[in-house]
Coordinates of C-alpha atoms in Angstrom, one line a residue:
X1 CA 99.1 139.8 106.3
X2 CA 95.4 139.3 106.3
X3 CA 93.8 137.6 102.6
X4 CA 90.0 137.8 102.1
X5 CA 90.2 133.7 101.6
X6 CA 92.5 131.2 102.3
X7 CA 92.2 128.0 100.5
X8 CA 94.5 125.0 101.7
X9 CA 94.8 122.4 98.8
X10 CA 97.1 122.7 96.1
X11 CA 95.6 120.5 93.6
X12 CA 93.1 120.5 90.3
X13 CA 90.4 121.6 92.3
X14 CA 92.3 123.8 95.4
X15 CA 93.7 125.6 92.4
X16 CA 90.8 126.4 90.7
X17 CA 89.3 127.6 93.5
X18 CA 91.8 130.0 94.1
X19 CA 91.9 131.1 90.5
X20 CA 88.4 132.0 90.3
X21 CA 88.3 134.2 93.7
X22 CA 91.5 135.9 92.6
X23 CA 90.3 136.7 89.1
X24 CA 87.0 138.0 90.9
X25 CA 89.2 140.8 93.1
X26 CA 89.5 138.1 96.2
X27 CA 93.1 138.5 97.8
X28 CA 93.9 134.9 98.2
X29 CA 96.6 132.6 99.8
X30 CA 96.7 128.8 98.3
X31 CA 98.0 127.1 100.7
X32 CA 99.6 123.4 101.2
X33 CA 102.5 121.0 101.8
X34 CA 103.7 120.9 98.2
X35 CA 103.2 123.0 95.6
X36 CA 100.7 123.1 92.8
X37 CA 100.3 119.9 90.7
X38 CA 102.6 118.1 92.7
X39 CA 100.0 115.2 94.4
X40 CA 97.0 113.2 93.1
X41 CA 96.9 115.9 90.4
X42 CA 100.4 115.2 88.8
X43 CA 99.5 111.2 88.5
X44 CA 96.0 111.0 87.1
X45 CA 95.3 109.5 83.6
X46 CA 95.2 112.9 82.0
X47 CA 91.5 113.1 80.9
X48 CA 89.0 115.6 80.7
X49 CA 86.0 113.6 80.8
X50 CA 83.1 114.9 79.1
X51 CA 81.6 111.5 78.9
X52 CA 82.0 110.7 82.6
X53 CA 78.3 110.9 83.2
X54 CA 78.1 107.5 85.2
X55 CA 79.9 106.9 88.5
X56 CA 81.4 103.7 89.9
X57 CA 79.0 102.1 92.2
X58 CA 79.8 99.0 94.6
X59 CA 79.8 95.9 92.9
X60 CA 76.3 94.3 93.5
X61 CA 75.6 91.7 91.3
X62 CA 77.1 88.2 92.8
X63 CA 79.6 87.3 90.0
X64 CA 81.2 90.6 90.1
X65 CA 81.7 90.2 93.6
X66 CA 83.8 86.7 93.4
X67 CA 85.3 88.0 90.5
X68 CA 87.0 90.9 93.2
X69 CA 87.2 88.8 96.5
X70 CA 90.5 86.8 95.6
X71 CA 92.6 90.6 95.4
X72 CA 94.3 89.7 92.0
X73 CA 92.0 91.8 89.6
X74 CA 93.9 94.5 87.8
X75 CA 91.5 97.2 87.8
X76 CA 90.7 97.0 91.8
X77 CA 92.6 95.4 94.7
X78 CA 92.2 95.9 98.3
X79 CA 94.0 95.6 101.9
X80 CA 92.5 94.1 104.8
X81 CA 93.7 96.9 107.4
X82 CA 92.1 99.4 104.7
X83 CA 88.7 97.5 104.7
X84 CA 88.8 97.5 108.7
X85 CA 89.8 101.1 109.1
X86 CA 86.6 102.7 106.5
X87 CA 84.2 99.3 107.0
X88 CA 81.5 102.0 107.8
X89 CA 82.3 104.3 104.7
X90 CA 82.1 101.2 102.3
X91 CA 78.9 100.1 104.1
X92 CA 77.2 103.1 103.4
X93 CA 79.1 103.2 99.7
X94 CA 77.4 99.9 99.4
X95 CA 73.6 101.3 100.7
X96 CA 74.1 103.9 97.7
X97 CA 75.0 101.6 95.3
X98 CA 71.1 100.4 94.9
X99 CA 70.4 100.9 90.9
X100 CA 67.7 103.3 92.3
X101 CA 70.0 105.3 94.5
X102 CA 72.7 105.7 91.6
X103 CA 70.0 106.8 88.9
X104 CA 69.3 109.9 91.2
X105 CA 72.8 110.2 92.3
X106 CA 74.1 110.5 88.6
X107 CA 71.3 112.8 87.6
X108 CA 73.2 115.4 90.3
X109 CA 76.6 114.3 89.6
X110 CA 75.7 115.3 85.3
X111 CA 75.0 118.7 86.1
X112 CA 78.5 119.1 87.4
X113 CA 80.3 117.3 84.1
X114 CA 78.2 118.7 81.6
X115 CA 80.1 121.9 82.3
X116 CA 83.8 120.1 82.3
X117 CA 85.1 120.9 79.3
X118 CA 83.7 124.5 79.0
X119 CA 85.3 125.6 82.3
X120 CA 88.5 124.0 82.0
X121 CA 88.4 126.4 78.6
X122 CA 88.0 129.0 80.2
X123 CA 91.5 128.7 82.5
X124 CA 93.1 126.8 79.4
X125 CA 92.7 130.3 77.5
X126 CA 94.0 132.5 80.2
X127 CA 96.6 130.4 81.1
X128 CA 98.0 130.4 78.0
X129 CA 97.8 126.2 78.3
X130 CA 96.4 125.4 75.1
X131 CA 99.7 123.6 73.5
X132 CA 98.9 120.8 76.7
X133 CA 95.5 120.2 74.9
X134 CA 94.1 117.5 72.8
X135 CA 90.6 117.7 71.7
X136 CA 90.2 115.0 69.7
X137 CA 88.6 112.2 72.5
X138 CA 90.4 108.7 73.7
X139 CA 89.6 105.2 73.0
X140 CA 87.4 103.0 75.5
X141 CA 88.9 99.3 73.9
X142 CA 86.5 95.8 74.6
X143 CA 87.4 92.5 75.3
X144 CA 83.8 91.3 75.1
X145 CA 80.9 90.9 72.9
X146 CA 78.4 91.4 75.5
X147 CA 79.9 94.3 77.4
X148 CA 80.8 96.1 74.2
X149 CA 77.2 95.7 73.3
X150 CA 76.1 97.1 76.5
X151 CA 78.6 100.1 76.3
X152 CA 77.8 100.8 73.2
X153 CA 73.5 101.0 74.0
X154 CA 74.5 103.2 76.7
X155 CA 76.5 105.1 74.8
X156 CA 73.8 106.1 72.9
X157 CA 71.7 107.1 75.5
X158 CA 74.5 109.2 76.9
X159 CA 74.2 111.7 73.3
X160 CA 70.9 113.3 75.4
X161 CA 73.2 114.5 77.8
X162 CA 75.6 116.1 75.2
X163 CA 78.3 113.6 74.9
X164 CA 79.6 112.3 71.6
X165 CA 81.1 108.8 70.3
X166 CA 81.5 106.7 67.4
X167 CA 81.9 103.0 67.4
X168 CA 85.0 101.4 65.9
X169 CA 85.8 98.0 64.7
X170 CA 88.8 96.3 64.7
X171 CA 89.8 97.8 61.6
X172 CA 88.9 101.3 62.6
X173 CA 90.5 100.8 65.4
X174 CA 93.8 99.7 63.8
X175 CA 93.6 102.7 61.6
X176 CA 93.8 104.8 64.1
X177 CA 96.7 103.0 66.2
X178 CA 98.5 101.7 64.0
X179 CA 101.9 100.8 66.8
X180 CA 99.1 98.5 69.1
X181 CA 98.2 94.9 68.9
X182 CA 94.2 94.7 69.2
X183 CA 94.8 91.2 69.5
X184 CA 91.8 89.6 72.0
X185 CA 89.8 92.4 71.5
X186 CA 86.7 93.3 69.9
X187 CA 86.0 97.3 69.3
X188 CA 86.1 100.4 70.4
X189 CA 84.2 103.3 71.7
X190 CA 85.8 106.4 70.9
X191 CA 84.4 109.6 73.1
X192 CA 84.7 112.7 70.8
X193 CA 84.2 115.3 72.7
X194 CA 86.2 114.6 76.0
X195 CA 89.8 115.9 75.6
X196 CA 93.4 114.7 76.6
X197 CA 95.8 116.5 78.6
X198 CA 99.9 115.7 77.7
X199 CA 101.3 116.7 81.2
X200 CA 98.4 117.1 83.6
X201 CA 100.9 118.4 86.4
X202 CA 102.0 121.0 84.1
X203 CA 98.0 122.1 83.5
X204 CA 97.6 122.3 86.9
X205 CA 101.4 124.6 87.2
X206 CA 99.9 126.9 84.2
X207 CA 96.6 127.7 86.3
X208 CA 98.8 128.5 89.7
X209 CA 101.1 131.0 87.1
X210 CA 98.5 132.5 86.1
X211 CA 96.8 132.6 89.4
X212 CA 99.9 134.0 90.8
X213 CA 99.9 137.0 87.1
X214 CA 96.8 137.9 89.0
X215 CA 98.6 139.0 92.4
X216 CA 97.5 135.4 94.0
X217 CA 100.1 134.2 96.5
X218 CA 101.1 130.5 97.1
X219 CA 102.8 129.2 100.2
X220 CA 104.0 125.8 101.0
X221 CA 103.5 125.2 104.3
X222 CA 102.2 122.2 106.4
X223 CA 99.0 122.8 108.0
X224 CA 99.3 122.1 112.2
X225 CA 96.5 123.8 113.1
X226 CA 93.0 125.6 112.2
X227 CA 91.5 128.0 114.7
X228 CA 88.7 130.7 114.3
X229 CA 89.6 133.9 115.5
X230 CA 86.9 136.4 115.7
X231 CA 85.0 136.5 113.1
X232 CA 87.9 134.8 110.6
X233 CA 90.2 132.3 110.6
X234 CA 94.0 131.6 112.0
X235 CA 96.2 129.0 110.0
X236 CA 99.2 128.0 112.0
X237 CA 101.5 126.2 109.6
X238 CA 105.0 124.5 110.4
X239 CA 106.8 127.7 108.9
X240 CA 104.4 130.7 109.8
X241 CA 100.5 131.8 111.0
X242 CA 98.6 133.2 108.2
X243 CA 95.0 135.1 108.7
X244 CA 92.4 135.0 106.5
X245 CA 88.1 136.3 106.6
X246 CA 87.4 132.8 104.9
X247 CA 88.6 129.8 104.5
X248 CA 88.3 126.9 101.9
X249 CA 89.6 123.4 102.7
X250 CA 90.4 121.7 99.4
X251 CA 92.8 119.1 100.2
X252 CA 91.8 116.3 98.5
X253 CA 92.3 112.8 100.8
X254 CA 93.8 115.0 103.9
X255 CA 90.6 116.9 104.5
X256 CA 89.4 115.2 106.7
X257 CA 92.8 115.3 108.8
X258 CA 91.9 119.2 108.5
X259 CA 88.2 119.5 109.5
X260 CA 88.2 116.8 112.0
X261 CA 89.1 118.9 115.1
X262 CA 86.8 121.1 114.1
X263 CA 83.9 119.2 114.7
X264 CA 83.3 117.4 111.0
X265 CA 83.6 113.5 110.5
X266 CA 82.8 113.1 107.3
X267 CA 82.8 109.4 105.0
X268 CA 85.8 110.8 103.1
X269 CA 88.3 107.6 102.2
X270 CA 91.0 107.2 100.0
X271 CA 91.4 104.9 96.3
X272 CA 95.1 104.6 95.6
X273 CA 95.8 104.8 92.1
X274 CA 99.8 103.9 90.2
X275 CA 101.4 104.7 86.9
X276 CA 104.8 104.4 85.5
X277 CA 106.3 106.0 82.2
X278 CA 108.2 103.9 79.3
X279 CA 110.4 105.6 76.3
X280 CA 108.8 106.5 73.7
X281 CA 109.8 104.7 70.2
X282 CA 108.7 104.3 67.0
X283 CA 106.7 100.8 67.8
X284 CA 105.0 101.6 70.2
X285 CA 104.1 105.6 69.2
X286 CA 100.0 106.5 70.5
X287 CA 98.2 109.0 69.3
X288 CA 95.4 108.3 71.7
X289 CA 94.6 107.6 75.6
X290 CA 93.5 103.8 75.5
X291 CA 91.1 102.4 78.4
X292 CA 91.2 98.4 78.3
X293 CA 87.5 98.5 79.8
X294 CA 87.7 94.5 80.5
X295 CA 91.2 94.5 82.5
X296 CA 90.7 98.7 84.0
X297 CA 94.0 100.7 83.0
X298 CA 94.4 103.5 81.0
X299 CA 97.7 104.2 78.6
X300 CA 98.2 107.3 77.5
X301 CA 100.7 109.8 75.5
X302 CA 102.5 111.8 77.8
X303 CA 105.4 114.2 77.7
X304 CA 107.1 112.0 80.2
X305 CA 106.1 108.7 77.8
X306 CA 103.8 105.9 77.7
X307 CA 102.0 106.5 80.8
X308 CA 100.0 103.2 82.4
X309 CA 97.8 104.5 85.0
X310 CA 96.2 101.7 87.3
X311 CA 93.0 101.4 88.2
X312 CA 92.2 101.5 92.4
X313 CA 93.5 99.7 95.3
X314 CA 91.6 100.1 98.3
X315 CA 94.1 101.2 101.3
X316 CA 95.4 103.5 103.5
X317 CA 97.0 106.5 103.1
X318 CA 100.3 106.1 104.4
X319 CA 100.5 102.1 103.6
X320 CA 103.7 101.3 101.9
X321 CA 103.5 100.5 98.1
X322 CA 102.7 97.7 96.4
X323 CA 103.4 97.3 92.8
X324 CA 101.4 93.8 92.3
X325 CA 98.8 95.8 90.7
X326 CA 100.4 97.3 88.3
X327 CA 102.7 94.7 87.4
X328 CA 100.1 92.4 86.2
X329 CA 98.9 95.3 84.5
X330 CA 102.0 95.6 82.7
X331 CA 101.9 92.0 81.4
X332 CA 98.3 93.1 79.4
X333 CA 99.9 96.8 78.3
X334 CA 103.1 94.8 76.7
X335 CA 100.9 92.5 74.8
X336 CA 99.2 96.2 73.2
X337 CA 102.5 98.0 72.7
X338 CA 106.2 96.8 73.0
X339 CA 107.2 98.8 76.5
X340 CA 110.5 98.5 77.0
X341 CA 112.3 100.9 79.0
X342 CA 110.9 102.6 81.7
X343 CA 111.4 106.3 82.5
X344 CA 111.6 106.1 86.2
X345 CA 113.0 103.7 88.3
X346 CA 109.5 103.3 91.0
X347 CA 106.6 103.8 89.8
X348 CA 104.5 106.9 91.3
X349 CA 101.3 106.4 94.1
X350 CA 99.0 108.8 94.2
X351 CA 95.2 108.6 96.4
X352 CA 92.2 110.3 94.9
X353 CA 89.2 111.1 97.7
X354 CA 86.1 109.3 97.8
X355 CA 82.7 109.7 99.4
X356 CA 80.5 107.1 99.8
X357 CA 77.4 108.3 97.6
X358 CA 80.0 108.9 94.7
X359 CA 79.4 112.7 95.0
X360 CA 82.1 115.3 95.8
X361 CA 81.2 117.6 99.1
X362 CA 81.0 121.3 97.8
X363 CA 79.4 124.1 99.7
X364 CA 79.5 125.7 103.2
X365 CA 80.1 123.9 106.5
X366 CA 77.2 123.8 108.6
X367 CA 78.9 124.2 111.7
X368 CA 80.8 127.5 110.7
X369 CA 80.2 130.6 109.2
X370 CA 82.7 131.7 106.3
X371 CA 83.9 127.9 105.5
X372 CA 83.8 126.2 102.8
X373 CA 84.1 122.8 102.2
X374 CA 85.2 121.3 98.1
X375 CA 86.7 117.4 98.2
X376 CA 85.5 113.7 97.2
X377 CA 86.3 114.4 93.5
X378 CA 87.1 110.4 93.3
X379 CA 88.5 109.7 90.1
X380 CA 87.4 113.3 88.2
X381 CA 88.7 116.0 90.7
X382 CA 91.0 116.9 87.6
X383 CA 88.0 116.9 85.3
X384 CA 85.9 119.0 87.6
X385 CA 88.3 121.3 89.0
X386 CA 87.6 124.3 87.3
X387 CA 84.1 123.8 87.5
X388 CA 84.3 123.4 91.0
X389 CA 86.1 126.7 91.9
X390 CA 83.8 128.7 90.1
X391 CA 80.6 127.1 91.8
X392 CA 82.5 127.8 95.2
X393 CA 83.7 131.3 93.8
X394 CA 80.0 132.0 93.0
X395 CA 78.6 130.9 96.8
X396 CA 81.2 132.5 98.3
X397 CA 80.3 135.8 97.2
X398 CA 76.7 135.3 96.9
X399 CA 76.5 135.0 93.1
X400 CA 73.8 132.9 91.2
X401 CA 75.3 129.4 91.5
X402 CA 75.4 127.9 88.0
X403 CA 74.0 124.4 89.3
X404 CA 71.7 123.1 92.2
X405 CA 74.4 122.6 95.4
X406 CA 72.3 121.0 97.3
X407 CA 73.0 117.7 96.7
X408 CA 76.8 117.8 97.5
X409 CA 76.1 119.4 100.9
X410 CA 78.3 118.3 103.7
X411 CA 75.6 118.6 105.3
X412 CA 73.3 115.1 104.0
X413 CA 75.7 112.9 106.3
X414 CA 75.3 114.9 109.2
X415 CA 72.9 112.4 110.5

């Protein structure tokens, strides 16, 4: 069979993508090694983050930097082979870093969060998903008086762009969580109008149902090989060859793998992120996502349990695991809640896809006619999926784009 579109990558944002052509009469094939929400996308922090209008620049400043170099941090580690393998990646991730370069950079990167929560709506309501949905916001928690001070001014200046907060002291703070020990820290910001997601796995499994209520069809195949043929596109897989008039490679940290013999080398590298589940009990019950700002990990109510989601370790993608990261992060989350019994026996590793100007690469490849490029989320690909497949829904058939796509071209590393 022939589709309209193929897009390869199962994930947040593959999926979207496919749910917004097939709801806009495309005949579509999602296409990839596992099925939906099954990857990066079933082992994020489960956040939908309005408030994400800052990215995460290269540390600069000189402390920061000694602060990382002996690899013990909790919130970012790194291996040498990993540094040697993307060396040119970082260096330009370091060029873009400049306070200059990231004030521009987050202008463009604002247009695509500002829509987050809206879009995500939009598939949460036909989906029938709403029961996975919390709308009440998460807790950022501080360690220090200065950078709570700091966070809390640029708070502030983040209510122009539409995002909402209150601060909270200690008391608030124990108010609202009663089961955790604030012990060592100082306050809180809590972000209103961002949103929590129980099972984020199961989100991203509601939008490929309903994807698939629409007459979308899902295949899980491993991608071999991608060849044009004629004016369209041949997918040889390990289990078939599928045919498609366009094609969209959303596949997260593989893209690369994908695109690369067709010409395109782009800066793409992976951030590998951990988590691990504990029992639920009644000392250590959450009603709240909980971001310990000073020491970089997230715990949040999940279906599964307590989930402590790391923060990044730079490596490769088939390195083996290491759990150092997250067991010193385990010795902070214990002295907040009493985590006892763990749900699994290893701890999950996920890698999100990074780019070295903190933008994601959306729009056509300029190589090729009828391809599509949409990866280099980083740490929101699950906050801007939906957005993302309607902007690449919209260029694809020659709609008004909602937003400006210029900036995430694949085109501005070309030289």
């Amino acid at each position: 069979m022939r589709y309209e579109v193929i897009v390869i990558g199962a994930g947040m944002v593959g999926t979207s993508i496919a749910w917004h052509l097939q709801k806009n009469n495309s005949q579509v094939l999602l296409l990839d090694k596992k099925l939906p929400g099954s990857e990066t996308s079933y082992g994020n922090a489960g956040l939908i983050q309005r408030e994400a209008i800052h990215t995460h620049p290269f540390p600069r400043q000189l402390t920061e930097m000694i602060r990382v170099l002996p690899n013990q941090g909790t919130d970012i580690r790194y291996r040498i082979p990993a540094i040697l393998r993307y060396h040119q990646a970082l260096l330009q991730y370091w060029k873009y870093s400049a306070p200059a370069t990231v004030k521009q950079i987050e202008s463009e990167w604002q247009t695509l969060i500002e829509h987050c929560t809206s879009e995500h709506q939009t598939m949460i309501s036909a989906s029938g998903a709403d029961e996975l949905i919390t709308r009440d916001g998460w807790l950022q928690l501080h360690r220090s008086e200065e950078t709570f001070k700091e966070a809390i001014a640029s708070a502030i200046d983040a209510r122009e762009q539409g995002v909402e907060h209150n601060v909270l002291n200690l008391e608030e703070l124990k108010a609202m969580e009663p089961s955790a020990n604030f012990e060592g820290f100082v306050g809180a910001i809590h972000w209103l109008n961002s949103w929590q997601v129980s099972n984020p796995s199961a989100l991203v499994k509601a939008y490929a149902k309903n994807f698939q209520d629409m007459q979308g069809t899902i295949k899980e195949s491993d991608v071999k090989e991608i060849v044009q043929d004629g004016e369209g596109w041949k997918i040889i897989t390990d289990k078939d060859t599928y045919y498609s008039d366009k094609l969209v490679i959303a596949a997260g940290p593989w893209s690369n793998d994908l695109i690369k013999p067709l010409g395109y080398n782009l800066p793409l590298f992976p951030m590998r992120g951990y988590h691990q589940h504990f029992k639920v009990t009644d000392k250590n019950n959450i009603n709240h996502s909980m971001f310990d700002m000073d020491k970089g990990f997230v715990m949040g109510p999940m279906q599964q349990g307590i989930r402590i989601t790391t923060g990044a370790e730079m490596t490769t993608m088939n390195a083996p695991k290491n759990f150092g990261q997250l067991k010193t992060v385990l010795k902070f989350a214990r002295k907040i809640l009493p985590l006892e019994d763990a749900v699994e026996s290893e701890a999950w590793a996920g890698s999100r896809p990074c780019m070295p100007d903190m933008k994601p690469v959306i729009g056509p490849a300029h190589k090729h006619e009828k391809l599509w490029f949409a990866f280099g989320h980083s740490h929101q690909g699950f906050t801007l999926g939906p957005m993302t497949g309607r902007i690449v829904e919209e260029m694809i058939h020659d709609k008004p784009v909602l937003v400006d796509v210029a900036p995430f071209s694949a085109q501005r590393f070309s030289n």
